[in-house]
CSV table of C-alpha atoms and ligand atoms in Angstrom, one decimal:
chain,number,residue,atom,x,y,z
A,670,UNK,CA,-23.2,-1.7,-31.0
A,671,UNK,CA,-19.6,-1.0,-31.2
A,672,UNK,CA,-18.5,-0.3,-34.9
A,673,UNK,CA,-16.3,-2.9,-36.9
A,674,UNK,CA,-12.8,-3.0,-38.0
A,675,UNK,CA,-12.7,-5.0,-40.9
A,676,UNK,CA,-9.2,-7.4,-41.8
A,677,UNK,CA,-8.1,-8.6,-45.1
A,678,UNK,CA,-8.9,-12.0,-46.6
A,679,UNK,CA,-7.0,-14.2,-44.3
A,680,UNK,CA,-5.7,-12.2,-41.8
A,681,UNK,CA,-8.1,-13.3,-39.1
A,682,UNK,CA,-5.8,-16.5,-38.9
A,683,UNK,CA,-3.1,-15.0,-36.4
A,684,UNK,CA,-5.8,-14.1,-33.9
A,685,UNK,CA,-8.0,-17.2,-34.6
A,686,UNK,CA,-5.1,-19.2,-33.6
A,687,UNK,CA,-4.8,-16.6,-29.8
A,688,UNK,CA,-2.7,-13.5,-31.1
A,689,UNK,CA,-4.5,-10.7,-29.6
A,690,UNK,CA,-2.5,-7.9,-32.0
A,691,UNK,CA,-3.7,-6.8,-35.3
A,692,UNK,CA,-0.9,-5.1,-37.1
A,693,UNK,CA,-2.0,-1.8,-39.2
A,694,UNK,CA,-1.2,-3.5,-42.7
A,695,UNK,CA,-3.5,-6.8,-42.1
A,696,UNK,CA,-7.0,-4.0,-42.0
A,697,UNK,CA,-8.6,-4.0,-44.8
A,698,UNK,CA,-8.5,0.1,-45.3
A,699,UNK,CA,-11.0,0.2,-48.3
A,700,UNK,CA,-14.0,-1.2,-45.8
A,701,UNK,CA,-13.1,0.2,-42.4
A,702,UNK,CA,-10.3,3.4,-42.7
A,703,UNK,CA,-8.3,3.5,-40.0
A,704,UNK,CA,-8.5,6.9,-40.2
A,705,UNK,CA,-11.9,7.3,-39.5
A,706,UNK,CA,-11.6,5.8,-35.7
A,707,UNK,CA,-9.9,7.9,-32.7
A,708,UNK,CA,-7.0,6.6,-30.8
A,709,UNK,CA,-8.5,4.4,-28.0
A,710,UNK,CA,-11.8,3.8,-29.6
A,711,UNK,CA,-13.8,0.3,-28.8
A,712,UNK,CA,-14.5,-1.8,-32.0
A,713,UNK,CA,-15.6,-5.2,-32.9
A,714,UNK,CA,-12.5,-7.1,-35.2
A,715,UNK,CA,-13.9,-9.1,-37.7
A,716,UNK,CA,-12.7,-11.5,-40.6
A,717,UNK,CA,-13.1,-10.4,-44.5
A,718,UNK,CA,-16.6,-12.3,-44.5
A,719,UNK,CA,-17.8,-10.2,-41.9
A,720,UNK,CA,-17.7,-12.7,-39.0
A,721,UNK,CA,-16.4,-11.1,-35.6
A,722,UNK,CA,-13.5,-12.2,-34.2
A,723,UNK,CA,-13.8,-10.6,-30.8
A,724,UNK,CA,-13.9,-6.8,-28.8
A,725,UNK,CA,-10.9,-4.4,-28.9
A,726,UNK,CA,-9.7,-1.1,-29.0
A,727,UNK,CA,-8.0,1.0,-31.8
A,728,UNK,CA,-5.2,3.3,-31.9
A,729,UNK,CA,-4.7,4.3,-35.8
A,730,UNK,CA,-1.4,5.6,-35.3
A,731,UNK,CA,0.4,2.8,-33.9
A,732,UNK,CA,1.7,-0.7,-35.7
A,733,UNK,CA,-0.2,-2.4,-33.1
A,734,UNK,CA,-3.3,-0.8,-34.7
A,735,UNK,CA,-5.9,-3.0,-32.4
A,736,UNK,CA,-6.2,-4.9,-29.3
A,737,UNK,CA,-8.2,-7.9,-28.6
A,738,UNK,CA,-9.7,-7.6,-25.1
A,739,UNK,CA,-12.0,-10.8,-25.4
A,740,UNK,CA,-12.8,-13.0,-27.9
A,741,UNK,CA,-16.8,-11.6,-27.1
A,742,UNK,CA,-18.1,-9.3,-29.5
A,743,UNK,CA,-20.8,-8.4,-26.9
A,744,UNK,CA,-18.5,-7.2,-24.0
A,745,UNK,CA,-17.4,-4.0,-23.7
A,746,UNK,CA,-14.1,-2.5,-21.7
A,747,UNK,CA,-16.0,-0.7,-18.8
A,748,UNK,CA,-16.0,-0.8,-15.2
A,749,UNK,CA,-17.5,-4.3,-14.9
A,750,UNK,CA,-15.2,-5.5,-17.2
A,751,UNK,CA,-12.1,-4.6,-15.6
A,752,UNK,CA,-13.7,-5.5,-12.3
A,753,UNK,CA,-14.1,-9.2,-13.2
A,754,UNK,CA,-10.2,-8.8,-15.3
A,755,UNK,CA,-8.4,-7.2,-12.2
A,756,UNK,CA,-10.8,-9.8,-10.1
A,757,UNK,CA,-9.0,-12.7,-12.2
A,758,UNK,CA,-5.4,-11.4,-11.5
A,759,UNK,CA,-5.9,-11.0,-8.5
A,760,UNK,CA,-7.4,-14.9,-8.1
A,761,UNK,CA,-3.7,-16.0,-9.8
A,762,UNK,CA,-1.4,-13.8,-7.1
A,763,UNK,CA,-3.7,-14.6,-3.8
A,764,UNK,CA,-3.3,-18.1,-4.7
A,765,UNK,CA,0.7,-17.7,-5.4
A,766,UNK,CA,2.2,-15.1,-2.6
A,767,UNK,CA,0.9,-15.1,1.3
A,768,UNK,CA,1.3,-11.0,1.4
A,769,UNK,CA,0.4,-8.4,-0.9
A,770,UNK,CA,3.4,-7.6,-2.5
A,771,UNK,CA,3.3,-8.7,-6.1
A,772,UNK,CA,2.7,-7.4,-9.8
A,773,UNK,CA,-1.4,-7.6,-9.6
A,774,UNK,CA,-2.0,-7.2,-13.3
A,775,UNK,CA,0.8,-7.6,-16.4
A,776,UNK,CA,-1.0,-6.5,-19.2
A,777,UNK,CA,-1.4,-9.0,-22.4
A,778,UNK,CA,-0.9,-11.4,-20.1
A,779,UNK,CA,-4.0,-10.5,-17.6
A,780,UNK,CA,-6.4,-9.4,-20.9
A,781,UNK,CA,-5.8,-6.2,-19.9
A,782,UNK,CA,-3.7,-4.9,-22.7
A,783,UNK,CA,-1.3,-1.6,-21.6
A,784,UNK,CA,-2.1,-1.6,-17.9
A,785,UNK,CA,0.2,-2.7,-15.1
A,786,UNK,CA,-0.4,-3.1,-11.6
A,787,UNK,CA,2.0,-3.2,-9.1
A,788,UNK,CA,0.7,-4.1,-5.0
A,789,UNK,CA,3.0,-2.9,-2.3
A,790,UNK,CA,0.5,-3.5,0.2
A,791,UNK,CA,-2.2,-1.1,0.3
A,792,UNK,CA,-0.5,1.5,-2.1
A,793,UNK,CA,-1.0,0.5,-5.9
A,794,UNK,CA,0.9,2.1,-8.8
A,795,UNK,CA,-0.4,1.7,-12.2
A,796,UNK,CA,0.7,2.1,-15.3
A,797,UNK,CA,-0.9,2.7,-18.4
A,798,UNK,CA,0.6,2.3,-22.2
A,799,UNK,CA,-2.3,2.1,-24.6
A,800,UNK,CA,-4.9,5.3,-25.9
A,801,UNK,CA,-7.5,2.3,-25.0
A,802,UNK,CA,-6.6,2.1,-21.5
A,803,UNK,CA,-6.0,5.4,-21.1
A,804,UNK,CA,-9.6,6.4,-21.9
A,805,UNK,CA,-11.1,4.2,-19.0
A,806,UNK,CA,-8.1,5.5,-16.8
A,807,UNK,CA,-11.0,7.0,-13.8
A,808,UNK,CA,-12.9,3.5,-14.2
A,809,UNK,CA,-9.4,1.4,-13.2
A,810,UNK,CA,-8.9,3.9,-10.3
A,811,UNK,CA,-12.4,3.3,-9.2
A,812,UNK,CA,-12.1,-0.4,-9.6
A,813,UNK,CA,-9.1,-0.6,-7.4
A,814,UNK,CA,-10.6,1.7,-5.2
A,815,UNK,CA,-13.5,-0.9,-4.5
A,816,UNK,CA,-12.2,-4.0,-4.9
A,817,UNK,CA,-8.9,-3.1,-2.4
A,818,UNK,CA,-9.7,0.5,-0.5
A,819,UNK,CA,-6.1,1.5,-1.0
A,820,UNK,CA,-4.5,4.0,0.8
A,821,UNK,CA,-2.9,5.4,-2.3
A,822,UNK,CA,-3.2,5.1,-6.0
A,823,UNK,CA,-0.3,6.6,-8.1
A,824,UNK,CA,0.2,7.1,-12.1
A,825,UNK,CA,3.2,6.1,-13.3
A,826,UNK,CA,2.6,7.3,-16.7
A,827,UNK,CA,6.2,8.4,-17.1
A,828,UNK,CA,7.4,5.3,-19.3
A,829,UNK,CA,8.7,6.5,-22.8
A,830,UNK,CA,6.7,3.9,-24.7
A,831,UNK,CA,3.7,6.1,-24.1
A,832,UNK,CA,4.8,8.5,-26.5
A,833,UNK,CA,4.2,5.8,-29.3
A,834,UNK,CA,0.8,6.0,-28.5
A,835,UNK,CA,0.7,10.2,-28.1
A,836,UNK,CA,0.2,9.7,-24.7
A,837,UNK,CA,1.9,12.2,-22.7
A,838,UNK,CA,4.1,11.6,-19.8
A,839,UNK,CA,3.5,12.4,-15.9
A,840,UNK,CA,3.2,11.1,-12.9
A,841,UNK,CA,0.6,11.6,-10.5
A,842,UNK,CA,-1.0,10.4,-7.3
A,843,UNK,CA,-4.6,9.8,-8.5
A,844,UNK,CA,-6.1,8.9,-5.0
A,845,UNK,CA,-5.3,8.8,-1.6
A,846,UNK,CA,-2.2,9.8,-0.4
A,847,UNK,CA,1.5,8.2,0.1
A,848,UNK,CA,2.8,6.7,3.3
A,849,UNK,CA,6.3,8.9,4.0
A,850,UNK,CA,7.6,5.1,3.8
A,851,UNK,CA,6.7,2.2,1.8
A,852,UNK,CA,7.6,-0.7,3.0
A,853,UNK,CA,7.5,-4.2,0.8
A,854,UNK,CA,9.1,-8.0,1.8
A,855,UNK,CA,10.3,-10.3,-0.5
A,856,UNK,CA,12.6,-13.2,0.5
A,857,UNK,CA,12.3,-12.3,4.2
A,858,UNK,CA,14.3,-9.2,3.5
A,859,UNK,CA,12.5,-5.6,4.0
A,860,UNK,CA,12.6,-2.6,1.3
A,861,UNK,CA,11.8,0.8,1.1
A,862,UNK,CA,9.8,1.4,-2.2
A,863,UNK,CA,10.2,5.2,-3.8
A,864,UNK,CA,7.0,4.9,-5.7
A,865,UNK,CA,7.4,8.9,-6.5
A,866,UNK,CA,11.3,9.2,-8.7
A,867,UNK,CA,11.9,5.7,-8.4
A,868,UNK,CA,12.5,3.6,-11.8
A,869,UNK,CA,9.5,2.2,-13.8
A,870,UNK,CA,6.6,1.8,-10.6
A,871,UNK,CA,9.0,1.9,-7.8
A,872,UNK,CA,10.5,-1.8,-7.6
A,873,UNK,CA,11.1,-4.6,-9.9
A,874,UNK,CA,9.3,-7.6,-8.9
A,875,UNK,CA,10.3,-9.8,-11.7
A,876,UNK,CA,13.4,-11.3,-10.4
A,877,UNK,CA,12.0,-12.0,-7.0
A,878,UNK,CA,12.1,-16.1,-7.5
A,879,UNK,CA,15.9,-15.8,-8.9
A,880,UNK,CA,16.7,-13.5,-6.4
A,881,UNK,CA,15.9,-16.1,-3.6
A,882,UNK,CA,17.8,-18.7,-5.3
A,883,UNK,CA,21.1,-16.6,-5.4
A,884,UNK,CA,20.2,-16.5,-1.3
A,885,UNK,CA,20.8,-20.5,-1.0
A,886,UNK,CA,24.4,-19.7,-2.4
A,887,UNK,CA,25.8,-16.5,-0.8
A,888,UNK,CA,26.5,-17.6,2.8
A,889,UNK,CA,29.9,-16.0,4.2
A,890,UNK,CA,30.7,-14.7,0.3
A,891,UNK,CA,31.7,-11.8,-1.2
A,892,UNK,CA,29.0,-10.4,-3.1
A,893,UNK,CA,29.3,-7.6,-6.0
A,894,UNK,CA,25.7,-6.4,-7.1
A,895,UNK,CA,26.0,-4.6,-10.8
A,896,UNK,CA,23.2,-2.5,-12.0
A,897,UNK,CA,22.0,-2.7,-8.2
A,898,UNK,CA,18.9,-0.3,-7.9
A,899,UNK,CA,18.0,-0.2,-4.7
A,900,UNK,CA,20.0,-3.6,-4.1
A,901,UNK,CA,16.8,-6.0,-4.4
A,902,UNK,CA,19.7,-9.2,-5.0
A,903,UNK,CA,22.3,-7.2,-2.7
A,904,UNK,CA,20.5,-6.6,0.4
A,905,UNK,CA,18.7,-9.8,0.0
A,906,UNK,CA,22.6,-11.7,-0.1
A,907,UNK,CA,23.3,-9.6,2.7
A,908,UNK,CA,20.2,-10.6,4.6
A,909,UNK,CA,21.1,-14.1,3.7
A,910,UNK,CA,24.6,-14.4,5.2
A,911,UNK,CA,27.1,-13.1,2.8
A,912,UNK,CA,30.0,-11.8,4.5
A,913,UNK,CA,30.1,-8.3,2.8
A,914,UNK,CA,28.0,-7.0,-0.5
A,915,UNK,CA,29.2,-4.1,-3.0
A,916,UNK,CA,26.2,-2.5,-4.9
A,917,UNK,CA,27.0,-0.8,-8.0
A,918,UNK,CA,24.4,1.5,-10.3
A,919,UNK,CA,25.2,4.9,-11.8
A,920,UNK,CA,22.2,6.7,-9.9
A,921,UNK,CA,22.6,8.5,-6.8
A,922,UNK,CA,19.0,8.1,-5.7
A,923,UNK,CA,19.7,4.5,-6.6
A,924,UNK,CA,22.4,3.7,-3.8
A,925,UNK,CA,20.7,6.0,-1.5
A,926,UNK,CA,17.7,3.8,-1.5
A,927,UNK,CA,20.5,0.8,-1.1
A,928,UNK,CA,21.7,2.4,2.2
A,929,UNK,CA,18.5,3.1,3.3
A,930,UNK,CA,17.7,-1.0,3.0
A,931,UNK,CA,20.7,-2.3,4.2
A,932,UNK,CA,19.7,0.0,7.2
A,933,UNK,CA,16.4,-1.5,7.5
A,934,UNK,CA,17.8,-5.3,7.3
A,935,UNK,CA,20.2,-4.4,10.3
A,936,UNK,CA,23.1,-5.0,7.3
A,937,UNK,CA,24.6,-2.1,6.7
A,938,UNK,CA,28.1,-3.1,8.4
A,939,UNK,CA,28.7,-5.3,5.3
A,940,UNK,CA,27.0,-3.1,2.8
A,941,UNK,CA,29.1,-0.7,0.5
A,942,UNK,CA,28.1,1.0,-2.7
A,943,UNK,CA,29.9,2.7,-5.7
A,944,UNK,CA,28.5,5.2,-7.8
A,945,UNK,CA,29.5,4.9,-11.6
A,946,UNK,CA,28.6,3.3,-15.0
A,947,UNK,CA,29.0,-0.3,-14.7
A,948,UNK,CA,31.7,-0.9,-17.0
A,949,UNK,CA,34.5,1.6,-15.7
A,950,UNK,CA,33.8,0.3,-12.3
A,951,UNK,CA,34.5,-3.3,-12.6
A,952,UNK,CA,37.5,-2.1,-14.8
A,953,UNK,CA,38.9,-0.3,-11.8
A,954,UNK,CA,38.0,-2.9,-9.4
A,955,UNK,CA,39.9,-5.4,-11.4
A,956,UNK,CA,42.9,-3.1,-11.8
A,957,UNK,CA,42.8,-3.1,-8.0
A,958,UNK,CA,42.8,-6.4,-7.8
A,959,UNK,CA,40.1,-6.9,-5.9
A,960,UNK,CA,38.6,-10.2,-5.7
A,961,UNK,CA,34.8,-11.6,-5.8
A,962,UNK,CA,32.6,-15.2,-4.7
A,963,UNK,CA,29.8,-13.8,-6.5
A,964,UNK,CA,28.8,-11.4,-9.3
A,965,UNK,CA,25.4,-9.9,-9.9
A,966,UNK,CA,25.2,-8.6,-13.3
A,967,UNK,CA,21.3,-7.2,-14.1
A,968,UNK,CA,21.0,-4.5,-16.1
A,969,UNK,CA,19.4,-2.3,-17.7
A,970,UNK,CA,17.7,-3.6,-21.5
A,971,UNK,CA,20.7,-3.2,-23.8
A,972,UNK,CA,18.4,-4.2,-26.6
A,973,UNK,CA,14.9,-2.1,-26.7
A,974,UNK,CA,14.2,-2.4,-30.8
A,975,UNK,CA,14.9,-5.4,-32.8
A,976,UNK,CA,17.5,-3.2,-34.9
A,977,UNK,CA,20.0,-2.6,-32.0
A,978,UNK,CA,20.4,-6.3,-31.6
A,979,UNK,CA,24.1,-6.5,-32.5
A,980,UNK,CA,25.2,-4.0,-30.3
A,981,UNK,CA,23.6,-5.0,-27.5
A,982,UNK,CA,24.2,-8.2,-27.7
A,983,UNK,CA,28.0,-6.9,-27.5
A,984,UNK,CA,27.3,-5.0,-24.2
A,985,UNK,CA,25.9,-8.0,-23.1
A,986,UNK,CA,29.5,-10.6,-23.9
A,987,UNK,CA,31.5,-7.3,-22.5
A,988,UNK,CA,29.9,-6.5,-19.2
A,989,UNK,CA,29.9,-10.6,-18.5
A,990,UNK,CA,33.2,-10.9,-19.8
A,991,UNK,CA,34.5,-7.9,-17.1
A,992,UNK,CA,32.3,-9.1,-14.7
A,993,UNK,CA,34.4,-12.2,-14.7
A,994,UNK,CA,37.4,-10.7,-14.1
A,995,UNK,CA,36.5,-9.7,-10.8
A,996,UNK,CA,35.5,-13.5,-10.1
A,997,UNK,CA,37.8,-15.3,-7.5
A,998,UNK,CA,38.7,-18.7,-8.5
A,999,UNK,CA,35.5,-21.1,-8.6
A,1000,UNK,CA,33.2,-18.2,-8.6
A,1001,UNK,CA,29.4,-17.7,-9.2
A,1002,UNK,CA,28.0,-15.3,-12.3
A,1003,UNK,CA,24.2,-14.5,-12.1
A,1004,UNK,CA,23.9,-12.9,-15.3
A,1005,UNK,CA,20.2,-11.8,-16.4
A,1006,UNK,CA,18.7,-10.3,-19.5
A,1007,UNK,CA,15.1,-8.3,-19.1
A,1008,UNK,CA,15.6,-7.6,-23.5
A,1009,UNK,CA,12.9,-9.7,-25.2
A,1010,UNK,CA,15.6,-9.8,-28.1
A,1011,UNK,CA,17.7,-11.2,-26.6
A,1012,UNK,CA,17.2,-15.1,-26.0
A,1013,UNK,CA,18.3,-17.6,-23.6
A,1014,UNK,CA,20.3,-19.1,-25.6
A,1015,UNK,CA,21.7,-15.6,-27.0
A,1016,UNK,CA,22.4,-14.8,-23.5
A,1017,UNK,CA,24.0,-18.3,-23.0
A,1018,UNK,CA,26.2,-17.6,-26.0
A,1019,UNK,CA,27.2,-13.9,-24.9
A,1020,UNK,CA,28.6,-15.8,-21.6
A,1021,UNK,CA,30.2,-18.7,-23.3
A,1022,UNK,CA,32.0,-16.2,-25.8
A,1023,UNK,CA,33.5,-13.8,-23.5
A,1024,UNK,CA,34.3,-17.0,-21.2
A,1025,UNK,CA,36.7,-18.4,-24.3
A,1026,UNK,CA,38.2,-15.0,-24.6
A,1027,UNK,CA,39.8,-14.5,-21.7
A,1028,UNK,CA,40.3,-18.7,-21.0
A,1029,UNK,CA,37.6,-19.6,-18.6
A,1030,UNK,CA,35.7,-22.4,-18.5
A,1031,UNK,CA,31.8,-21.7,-17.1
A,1032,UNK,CA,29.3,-24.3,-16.5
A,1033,UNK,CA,25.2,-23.6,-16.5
A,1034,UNK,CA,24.0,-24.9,-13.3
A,1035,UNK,CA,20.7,-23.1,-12.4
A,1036,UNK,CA,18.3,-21.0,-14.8
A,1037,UNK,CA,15.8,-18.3,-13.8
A,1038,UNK,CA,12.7,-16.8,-15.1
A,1039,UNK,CA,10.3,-13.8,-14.2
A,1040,UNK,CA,8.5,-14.6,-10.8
A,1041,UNK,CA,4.9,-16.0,-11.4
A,1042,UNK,CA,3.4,-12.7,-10.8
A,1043,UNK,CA,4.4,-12.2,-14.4
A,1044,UNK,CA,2.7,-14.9,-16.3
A,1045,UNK,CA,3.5,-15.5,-20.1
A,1046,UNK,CA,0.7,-15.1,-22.7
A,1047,UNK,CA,1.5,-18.2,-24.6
A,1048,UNK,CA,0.7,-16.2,-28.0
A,1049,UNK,CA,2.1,-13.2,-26.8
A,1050,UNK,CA,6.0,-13.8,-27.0
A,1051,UNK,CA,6.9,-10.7,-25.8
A,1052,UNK,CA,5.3,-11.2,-22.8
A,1053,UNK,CA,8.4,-13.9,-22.0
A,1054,UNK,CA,11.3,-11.5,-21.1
A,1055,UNK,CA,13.0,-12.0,-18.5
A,1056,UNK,CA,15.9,-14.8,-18.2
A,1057,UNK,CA,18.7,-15.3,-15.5
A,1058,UNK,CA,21.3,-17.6,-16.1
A,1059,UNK,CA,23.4,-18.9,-12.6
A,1060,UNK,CA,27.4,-19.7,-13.8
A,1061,UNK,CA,30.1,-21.3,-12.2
A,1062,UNK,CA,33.2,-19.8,-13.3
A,1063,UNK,CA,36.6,-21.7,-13.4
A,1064,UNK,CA,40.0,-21.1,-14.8
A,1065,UNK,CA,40.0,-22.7,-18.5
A,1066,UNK,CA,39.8,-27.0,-17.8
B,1432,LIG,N1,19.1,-5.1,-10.6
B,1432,LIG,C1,18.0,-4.2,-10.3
B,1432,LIG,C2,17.3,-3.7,-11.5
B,1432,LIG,C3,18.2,-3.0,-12.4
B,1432,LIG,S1,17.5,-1.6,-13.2
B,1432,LIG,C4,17.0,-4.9,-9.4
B,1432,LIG,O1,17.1,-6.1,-9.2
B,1432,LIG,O2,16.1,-4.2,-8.9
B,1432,LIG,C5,18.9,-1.0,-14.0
B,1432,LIG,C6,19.7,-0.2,-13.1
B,1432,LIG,O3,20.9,0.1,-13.8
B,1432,LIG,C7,19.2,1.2,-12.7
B,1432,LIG,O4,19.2,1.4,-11.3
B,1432,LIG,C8,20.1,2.2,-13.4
B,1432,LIG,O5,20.3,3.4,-12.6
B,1432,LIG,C9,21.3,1.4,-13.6
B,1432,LIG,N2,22.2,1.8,-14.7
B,1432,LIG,C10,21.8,2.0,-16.0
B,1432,LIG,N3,22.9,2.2,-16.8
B,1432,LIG,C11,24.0,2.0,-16.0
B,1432,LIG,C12,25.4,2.0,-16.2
B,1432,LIG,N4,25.9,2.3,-17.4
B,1432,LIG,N5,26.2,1.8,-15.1
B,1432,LIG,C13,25.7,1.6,-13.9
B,1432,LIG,N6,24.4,1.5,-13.6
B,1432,LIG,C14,23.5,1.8,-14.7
């Protein structure tokens, strides 16, 4: 029997209604100290009178004190349960995508709270941000071993939000070993994943749906990818027709991967890339004068924490409102936001703002989300993050 974690009189409401966080101040400290458990530890949650609410684990030293895995109080996170979890996800993405390139597990979202599992075929990089997850860390490797006989496992444990949960940081290959190339295809465009240095597991899946709208629209344009990476929208506009594509990021190892796709897409004659941060380069290319069909603006989160809200909501209106500078007349914005903070309708506002300030008149014509591969827990809202707004951009009506 796993031990209990008790909640104050009426806290069991939130979870009751499909939460699946208990926040440190709702335990009720007097009959179950948080002290007394260890970061990770399995419990049972249960209600003042002592009903259970379901399984979960504990981490005493975070906000998010406890987790709900399942609304069971008989399960138990092991390596059946993840099997039959991991099982499910997999279910969702076999039925969605015809080739395994996808996210395979999205944590909350999948019941498998702080675990991430990206597929680029038969190499699988997971990431782990809870104590509780981190504990059955052998078990998941074993799980994916026999449920998918991968070639190569890797740890991506290198994401700062581990170090809320005194997890440390490292990345390791766990299993297997890495192909000298990793090749993924999303909207019948090829790229080369750097699963070892590369940002976050390697590749950002989440704006693959977006990604393959923008390449109905690009045919003979000129393209200008901001925040590029390894140019998942500007190779793919490239691959898609556009008459030449300019990626922008401030890494090195960024743009390198960009030439190194453009090369595999047969593209690279219409590819170019400048290295910089985002905002002085648009300034310069719009002192130049030079002129674009369509701007790409993805970037990084400018708001990570509630409390930075104003100013990143400022970063947003300014790189949107220099991003249209560099827009020929009638052109297309795809701006996105990957901040939970900041909303649809923030993001919507950031555009229309910066649009009156320098006299242009932009009209919504296409919205995107994250790809289904990231599914929203309904109760979860921070499992809803990403949004992509397409503009068309005209001189003030
Ligand atoms: N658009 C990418 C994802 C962007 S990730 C895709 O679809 O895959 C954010 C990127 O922004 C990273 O590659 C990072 O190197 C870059 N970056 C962060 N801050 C920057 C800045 N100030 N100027 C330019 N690039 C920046």
């Amino acid at each position: 029997m796993l031990p209990s974690l008790r909640l104050k009189k009426n806290e069991e409401r939130r979870i009751k209604q499909g939460h699946v966080w208990v926040f440190s101040n709702e335990v009720d400290i007097q009959a179950t100290p948080l002290k007394d458990f260890s970061a990770g530890q399995q419990v049972i949650v249960e209600a003042h009178n002592g009903k259970p609410l379901g399984m979960g684990f504990v981490n005493p030293n975070t906000l998010i004190c406890a987790r709900i895995l399942s609304r069971s109080p008989k399960l138990e996170l092991n390596k059946k349960f993840l099997k039959k979890r991991i099982q499910a996800a997999q279910g969702l993405r076999e039925a969605l995508f015809d080739k395994p390139y996808y996210r395979l597990v999205f944590g909350d979202s999948d019941g498998l709270p702080g675990l991430v599992v990206d597929r680029f075929g038969d190499v699988f990089a997971v990431q782990i941000t809870t104590a509780g997850m981190e504990l059955v860390k052998e078990d998941i490797v074993q799980v994916l071993d026999n449920l998918f006989h991968p070639a190569a496992i890797v740890m991506k444990n290198d994401t700062a939000s581990r170090g809320l949960e005194g997890l440390p940081l490292y990345e390791e290959v766990v299993l297997g070993e890495l192909p000298e190339t990793l090749i993924i295809e999303e909207n019948n465009t090829q790229f080369s994943i750097p699963v070892e240095g590369g940002q976050k597991t390697g590749w950002f899946y989440d704006h693959r749906m977006s990604r393959g709208r923008l390449q109905t629209m690009v045919k003979g344009k000129r393209v200008l990818d901001v925040f590029s990476y390894l140019g998942g929208w500007g190779v793919a506009a490239a691959n898609a027709g556009a008459e030449s594509v300019t990626c922008v990021d401030s890494s090195e190892f960024a743009l390198d991967g960009v030439d190194i796709n453009a090369e595999l897409n047969g593209v690279t004659d219409k590819m170019s890339t400048i290295q910089g941060n985002a905002f002085d380069v648009l300034n310069a290319l719009r002192t130049d004068g030079q002129k674009f069909d369509v701007v790409i603006v993805d970037p990084p989160a400018f708001i990570k924490r509630k409390k930075d809200f104003k100013q990143g909501a400022e970063a947003y209106r300014r790189i949107n409102e220099i991003a249209m500078r560099v827009l020929d007349k009638e052109g297309i914005l795809v701006t996105a936001s990957c901040s939970h903070h900041m909303t649809r309708n923030n993001l919507l506002n950031a555009v229309q703002s910066a649009a009156r300030h320098i006299d242009r008149t932009v009209q919504l014509f296409e919205q995107g989300h994250q790809g289904p591969d990231h599914p929203i827990h309904p109760a979860v809202p921070e499992t809803e993050y990403i949004k992509t707004l397409f503009f068309r951009v005209s001189a003030s009506w």
